[in-house]
mmCIF file of C-alpha atoms in Angstrom:
data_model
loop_
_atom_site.group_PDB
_atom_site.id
_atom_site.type_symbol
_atom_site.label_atom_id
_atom_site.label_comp_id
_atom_site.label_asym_id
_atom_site.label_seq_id
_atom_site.Cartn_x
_atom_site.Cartn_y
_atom_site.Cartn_z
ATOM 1 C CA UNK A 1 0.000 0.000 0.000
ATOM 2 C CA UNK A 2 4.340 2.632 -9.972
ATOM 3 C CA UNK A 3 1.531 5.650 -10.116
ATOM 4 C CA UNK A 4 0.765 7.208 -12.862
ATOM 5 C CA UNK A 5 0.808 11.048 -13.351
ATOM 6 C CA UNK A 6 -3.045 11.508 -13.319
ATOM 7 C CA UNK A 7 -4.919 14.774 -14.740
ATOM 8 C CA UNK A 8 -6.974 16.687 -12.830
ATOM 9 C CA UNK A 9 -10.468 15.888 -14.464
ATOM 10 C CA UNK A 10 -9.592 12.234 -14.944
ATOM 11 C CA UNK A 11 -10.170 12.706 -10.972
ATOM 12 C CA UNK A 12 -13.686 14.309 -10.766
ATOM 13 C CA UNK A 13 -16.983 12.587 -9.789
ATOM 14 C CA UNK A 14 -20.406 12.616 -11.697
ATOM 15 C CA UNK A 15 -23.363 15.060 -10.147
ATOM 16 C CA UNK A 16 -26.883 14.186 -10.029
ATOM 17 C CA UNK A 17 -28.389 15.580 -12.438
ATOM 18 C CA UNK A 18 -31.973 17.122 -13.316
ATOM 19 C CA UNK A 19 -34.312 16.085 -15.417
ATOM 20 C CA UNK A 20 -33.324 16.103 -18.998
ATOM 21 C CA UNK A 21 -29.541 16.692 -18.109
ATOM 22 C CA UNK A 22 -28.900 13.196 -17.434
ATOM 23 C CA UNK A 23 -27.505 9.690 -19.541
ATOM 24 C CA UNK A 24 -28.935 6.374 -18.486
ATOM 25 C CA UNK A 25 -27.163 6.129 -15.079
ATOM 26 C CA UNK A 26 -29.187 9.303 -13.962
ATOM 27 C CA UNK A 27 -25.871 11.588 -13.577
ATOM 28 C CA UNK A 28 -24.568 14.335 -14.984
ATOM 29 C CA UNK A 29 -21.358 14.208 -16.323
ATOM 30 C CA UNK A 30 -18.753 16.388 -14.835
ATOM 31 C CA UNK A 31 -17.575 19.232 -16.390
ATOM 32 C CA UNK A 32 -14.565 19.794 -14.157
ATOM 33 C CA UNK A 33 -15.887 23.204 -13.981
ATOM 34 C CA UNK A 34 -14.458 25.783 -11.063
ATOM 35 C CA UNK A 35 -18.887 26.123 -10.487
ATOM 36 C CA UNK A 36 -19.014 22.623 -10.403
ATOM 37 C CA UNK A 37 -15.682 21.459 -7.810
ATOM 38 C CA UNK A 38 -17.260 24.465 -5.763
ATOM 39 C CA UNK A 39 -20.692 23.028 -5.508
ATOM 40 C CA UNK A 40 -18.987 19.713 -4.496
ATOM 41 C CA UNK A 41 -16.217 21.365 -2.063
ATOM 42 C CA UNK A 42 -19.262 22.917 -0.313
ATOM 43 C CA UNK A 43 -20.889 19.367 -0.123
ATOM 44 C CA UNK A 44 -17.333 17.856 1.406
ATOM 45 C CA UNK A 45 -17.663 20.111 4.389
ATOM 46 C CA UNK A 46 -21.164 19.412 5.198
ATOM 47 C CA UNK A 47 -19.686 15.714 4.913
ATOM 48 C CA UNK A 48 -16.888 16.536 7.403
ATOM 49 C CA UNK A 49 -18.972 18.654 9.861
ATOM 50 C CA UNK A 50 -21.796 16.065 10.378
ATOM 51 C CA UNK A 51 -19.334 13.400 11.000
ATOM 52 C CA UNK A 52 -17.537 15.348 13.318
ATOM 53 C CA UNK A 53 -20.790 15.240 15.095
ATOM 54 C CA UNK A 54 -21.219 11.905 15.066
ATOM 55 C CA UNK A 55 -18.232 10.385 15.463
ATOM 56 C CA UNK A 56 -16.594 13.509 18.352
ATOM 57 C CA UNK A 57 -13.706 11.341 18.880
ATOM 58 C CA UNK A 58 -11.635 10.355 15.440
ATOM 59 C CA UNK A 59 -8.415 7.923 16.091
ATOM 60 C CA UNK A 60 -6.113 5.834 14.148
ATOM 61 C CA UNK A 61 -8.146 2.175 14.863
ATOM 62 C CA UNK A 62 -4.116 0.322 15.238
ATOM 63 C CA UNK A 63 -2.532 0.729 18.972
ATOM 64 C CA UNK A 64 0.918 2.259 18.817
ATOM 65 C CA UNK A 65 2.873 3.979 21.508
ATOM 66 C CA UNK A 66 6.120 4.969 18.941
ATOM 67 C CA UNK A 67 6.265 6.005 15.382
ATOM 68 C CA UNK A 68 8.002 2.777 14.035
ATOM 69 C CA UNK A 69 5.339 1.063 15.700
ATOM 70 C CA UNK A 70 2.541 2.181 13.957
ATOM 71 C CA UNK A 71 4.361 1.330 10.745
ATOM 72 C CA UNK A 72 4.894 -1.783 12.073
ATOM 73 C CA UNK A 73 1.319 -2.859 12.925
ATOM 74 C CA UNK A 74 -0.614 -1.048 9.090
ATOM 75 C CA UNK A 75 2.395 -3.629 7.578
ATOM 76 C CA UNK A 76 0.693 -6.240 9.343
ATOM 77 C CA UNK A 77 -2.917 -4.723 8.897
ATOM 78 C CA UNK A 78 -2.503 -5.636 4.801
ATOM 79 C CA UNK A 79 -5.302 -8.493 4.729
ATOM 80 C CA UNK A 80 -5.827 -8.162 8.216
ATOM 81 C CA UNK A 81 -8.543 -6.572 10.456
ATOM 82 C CA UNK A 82 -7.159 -3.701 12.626
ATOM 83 C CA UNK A 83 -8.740 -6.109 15.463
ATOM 84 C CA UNK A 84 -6.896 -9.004 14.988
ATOM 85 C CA UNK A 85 -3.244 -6.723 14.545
ATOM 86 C CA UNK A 86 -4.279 -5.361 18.259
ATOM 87 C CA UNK A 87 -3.969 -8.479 19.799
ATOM 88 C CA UNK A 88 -0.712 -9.693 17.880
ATOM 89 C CA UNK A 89 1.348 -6.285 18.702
ATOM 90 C CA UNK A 90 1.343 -6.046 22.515
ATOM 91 C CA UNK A 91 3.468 -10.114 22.336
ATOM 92 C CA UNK A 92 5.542 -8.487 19.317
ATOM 93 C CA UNK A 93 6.657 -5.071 21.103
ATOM 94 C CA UNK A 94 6.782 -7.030 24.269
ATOM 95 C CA UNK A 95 9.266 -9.807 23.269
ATOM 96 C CA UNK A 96 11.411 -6.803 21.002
ATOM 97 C CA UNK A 97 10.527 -3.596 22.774
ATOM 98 C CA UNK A 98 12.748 -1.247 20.533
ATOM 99 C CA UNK A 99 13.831 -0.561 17.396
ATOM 100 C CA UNK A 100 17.019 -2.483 17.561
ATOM 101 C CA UNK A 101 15.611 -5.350 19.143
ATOM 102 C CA UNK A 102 13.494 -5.890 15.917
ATOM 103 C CA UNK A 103 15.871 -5.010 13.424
ATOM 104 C CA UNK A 104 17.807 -7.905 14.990
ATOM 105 C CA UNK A 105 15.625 -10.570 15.291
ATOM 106 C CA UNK A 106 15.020 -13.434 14.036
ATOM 107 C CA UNK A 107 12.838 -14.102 11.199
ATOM 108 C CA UNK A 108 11.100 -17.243 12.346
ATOM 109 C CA UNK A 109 11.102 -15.741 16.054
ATOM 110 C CA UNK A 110 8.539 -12.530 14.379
ATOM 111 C CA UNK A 111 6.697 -14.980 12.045
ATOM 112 C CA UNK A 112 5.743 -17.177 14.710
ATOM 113 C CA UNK A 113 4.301 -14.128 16.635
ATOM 114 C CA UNK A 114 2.340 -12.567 13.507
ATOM 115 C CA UNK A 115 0.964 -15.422 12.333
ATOM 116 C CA UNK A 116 -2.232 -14.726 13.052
ATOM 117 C CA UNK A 117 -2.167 -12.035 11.054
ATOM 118 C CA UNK A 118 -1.803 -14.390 7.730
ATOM 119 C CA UNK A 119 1.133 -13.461 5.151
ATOM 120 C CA UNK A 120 3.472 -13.841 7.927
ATOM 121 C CA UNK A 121 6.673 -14.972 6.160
ATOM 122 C CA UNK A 122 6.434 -11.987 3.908
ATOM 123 C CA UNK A 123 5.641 -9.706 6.646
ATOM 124 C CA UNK A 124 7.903 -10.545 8.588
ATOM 125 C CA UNK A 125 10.946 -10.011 6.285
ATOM 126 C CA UNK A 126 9.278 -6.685 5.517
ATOM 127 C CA UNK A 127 9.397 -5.612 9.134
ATOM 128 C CA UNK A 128 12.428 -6.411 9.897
ATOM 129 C CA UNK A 129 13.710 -4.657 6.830
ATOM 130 C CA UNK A 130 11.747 -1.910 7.316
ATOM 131 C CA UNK A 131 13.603 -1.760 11.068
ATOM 132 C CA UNK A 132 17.092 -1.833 9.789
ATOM 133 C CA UNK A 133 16.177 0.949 6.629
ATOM 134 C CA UNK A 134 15.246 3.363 9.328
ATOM 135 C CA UNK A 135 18.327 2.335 12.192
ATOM 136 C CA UNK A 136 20.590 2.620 8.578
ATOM 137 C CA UNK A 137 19.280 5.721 6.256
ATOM 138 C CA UNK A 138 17.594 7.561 8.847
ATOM 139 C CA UNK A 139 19.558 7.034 12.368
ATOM 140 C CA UNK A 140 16.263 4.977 13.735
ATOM 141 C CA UNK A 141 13.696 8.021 13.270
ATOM 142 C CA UNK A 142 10.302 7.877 11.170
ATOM 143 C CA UNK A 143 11.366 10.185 8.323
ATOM 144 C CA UNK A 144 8.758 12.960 8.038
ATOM 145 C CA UNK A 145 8.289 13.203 3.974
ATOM 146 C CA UNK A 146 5.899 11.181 1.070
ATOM 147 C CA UNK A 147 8.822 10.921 -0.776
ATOM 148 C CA UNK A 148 11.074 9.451 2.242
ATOM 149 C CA UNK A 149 8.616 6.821 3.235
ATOM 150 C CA UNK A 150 7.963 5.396 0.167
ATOM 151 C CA UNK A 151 11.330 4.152 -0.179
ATOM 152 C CA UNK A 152 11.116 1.967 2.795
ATOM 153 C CA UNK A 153 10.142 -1.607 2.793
ATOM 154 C CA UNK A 154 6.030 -2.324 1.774
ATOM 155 C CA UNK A 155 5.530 1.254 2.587
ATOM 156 C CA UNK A 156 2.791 2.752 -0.003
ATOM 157 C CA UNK A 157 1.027 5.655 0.156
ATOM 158 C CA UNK A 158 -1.814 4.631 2.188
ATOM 159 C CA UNK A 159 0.758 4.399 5.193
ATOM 160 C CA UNK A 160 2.986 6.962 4.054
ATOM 161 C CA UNK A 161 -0.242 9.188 4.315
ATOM 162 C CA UNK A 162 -1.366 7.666 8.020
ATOM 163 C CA UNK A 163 2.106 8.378 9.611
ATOM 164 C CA UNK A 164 1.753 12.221 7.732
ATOM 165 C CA UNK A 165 -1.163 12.711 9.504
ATOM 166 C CA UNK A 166 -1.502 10.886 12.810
ATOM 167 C CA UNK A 167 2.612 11.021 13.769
ATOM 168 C CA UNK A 168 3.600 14.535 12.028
ATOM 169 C CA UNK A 169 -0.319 16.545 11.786
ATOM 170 C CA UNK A 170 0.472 17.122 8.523
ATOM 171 C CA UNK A 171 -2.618 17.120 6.271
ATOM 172 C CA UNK A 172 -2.602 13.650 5.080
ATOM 173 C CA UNK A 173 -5.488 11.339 2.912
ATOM 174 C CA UNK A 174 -5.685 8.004 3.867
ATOM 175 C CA UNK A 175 -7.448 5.788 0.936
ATOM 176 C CA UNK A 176 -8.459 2.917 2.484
ATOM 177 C CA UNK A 177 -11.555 0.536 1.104
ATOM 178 C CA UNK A 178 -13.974 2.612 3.333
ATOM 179 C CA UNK A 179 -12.306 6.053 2.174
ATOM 180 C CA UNK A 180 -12.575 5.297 -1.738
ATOM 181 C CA UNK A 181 -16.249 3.222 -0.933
ATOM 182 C CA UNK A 182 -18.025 5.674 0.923
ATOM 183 C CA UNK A 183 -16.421 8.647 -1.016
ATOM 184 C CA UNK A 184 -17.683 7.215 -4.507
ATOM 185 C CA UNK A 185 -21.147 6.765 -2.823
ATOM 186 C CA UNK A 186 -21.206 10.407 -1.673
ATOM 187 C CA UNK A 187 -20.249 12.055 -5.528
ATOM 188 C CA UNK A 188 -16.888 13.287 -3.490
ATOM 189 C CA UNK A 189 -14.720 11.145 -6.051
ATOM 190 C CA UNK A 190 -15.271 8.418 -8.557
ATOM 191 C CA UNK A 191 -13.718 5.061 -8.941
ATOM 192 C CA UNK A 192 -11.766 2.689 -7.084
ATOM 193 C CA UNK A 193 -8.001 3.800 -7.613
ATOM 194 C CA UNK A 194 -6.407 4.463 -4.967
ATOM 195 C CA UNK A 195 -4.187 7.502 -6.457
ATOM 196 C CA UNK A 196 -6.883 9.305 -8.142
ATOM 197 C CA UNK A 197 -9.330 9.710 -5.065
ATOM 198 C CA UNK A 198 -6.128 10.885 -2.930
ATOM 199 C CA UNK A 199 -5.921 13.640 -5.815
ATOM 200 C CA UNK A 200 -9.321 14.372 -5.986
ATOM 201 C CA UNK A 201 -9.729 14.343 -2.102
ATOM 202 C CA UNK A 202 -7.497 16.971 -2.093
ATOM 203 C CA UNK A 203 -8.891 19.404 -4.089
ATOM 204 C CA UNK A 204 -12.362 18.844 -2.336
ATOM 205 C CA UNK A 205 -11.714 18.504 1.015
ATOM 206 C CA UNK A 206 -11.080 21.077 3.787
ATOM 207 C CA UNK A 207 -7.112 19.650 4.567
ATOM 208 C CA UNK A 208 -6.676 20.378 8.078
ATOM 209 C CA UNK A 209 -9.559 18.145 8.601
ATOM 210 C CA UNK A 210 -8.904 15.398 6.149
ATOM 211 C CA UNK A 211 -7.027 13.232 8.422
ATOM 212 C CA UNK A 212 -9.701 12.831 11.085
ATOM 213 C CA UNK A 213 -12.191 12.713 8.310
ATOM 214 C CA UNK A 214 -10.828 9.647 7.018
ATOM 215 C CA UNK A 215 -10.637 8.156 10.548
ATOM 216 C CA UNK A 216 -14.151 8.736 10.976
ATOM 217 C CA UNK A 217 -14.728 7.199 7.161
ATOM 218 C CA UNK A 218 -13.838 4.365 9.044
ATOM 219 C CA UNK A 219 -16.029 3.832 11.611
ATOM 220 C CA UNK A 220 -18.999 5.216 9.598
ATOM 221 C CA UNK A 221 -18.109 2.384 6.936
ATOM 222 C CA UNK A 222 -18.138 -0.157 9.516
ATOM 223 C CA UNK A 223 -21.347 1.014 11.637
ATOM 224 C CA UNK A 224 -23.326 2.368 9.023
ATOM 225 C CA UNK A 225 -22.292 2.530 5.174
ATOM 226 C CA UNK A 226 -21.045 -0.786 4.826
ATOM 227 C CA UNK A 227 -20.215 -2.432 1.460
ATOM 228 C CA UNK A 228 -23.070 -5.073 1.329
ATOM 229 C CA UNK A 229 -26.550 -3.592 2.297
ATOM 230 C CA UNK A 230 -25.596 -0.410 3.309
ATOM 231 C CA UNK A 231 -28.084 1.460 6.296
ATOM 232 C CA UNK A 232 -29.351 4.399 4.771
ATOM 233 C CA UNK A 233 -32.258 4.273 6.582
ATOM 234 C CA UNK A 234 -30.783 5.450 9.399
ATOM 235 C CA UNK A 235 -27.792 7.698 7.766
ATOM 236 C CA UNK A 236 -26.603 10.709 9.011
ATOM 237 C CA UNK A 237 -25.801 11.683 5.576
ATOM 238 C CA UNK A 238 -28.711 10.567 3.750
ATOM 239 C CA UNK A 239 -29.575 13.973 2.521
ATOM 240 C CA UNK A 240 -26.105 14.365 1.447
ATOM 241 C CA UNK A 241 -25.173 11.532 -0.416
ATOM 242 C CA UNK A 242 -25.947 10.230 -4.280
ATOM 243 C CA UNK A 243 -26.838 7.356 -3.836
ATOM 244 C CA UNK A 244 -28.823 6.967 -0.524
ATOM 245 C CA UNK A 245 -31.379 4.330 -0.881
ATOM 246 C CA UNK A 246 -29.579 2.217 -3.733
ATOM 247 C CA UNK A 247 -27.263 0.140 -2.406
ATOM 248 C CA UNK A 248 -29.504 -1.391 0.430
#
C-alpha cells in the first residue's frame, strides 16, 4: 500500500443531475468546472462537519505507543482486520521492545508471533527490513516526507499518508476501502483507484480536517455505510449523499 501522473479531471466525480440533463445512469457528467468542484467542495464540508458530530472522537483504529510502531502494525494490517493486529502487537513489542531489538531478530522468532495475522513470512521479512532501513538511512527516526517513506520496505502511500497525519499533523489522505467506498457513494470522487481519489480528495476537502475525516470514514463504513446492504435508513448523511437508498 508505480503511479501514474493523473490529470486533474480524470479525478472528478459525476453530479446528479436534473431532469433532462442526465444519460442512463441518472448523472450528470462532470464538467470539471471551477462552479461545479465548488458546488462539491461545499458538499465535502457538510460531509466533514456532520461526521464530526457523530463520530466527536476520530483515532487511528491500530494501537501504537512509537512512530516505528505504527508502521509496524498497518504492515501487518494488509489483509488483516485492525482487530486481529491489536492483539498480535502487545506479544511483538513485548518480546522486542525497541527498534534495535526488531531489526535484529530473528525471522522465524517474528513470524511465529504474527501469524495470526496471515502473510506472515512476507511480513515478517518486511518488518524487519523496514527496522534496519530506518536504524541505517535515517539514524532509527520515522522520516517525516511522502517521498522518504515510500522508499522503505512495503511502505505505499496509504501508510505513508497515516504516519503524515496521525505522527507529524500534517494534512494527510488516507485511501483505504472505506475512504474510496463511501467517497464514490457520496459524488466526493469516482472510482476505485487508490491515487486518483487521494488527488481528488485533495482538491475537495477542507485539509486540516482530512485526516480525522478519514478516521471517521472508518467507523462510519463499519457502523453504518457498509459495502453489502448499506443502512441508509438510518444515515446521518442521507440527505447528502448520491446514492442513498440504492445500495440497500
Amino acid at each position: 500500500m508505480s503511479l501514474s501522473k493523473v490529470k486533474e479531471a480524470d479525478c472528478l466525480p459525476k453530479e446528479k443531475a436534473a431532469c433532462g440533463e442526465c444519460g442512463q445512469n441518472g448523472r450528470r457528467e462532470s464538467d470539471g468546472s471551477p462552479e461545479e468542484l465548488l458546488s462539491v467542495r461545499e458538499r465535502a464540508l457538510a460531509i466533514v462537519s456532520r461526521l464530526e458530530e457523530v463520530y466527536p472522537e476520530a483515532k487511528c483504529s491500530l494501537s501504537y505507543s512509537e512512530p516505528y510502531q505504527l508502521l509496524i502494525a498497518t504492515r501487518l494490517s494488509a489483509q488483516c482486520t485492525d482487530a486481529r493486529v491489536n492483539t498480535v502487537t502487545p506479544e511483538l513489542f513485548s518480546r522486542f521492545p525497541s527498534l534495535e531489538a526488531l531489526a535484529d531478530a530473528e525471522l522465524s522468532a517474528v513470524e511465529e508471533i504474527i501469524k495470526p495475522c496471515g502473510l506472515f513470512r512476507t511480513k515478517a521479512k518486511s518488518i524487519v527490513g523496514l527496522c534496519r532501513e530506518l536504524i541505517s538511512r535515517y539514524g532509527g527516526e520515522v522520516p517525516d516526507s511522502m517521498e522518504e517513506l515510500l522508499t522503505l520496505p512495503g511502505i505505499g502511500r496509504k501508510t505513508a499518508n497515516l504516519i503524515l497525519g496521525d505522527v507529524f499533523g500534517r494534512p494527510a489522505v488516507v485511501c483505504d476501502t472505506h475512504c474510496m467506498r463511501i467517497c464514490e457513494r457520496l459524488g466526493l470522487s469516482a472510482g476505485r483507484d487508490a491515487y486518483k481519489v487521494e488527488l481528488r480528495l485533495r482538491e475537495v476537502l477542507p485539509m486540516d480536517r482530512a485526516s480525522d475525516f478519514c478516521h471517521r470514514l472508518v467507523m462510519f463504513g463499519r457502523q453504518t455505510c457498509t459495502a453489502r446492504k448499506p443502512v441508509c435508513g438510518s444515515c446521518p448523511l442521507s440527505d447528502l449523499c448520491e446514492k442513498a437508498g440504492s445500495e440497500g
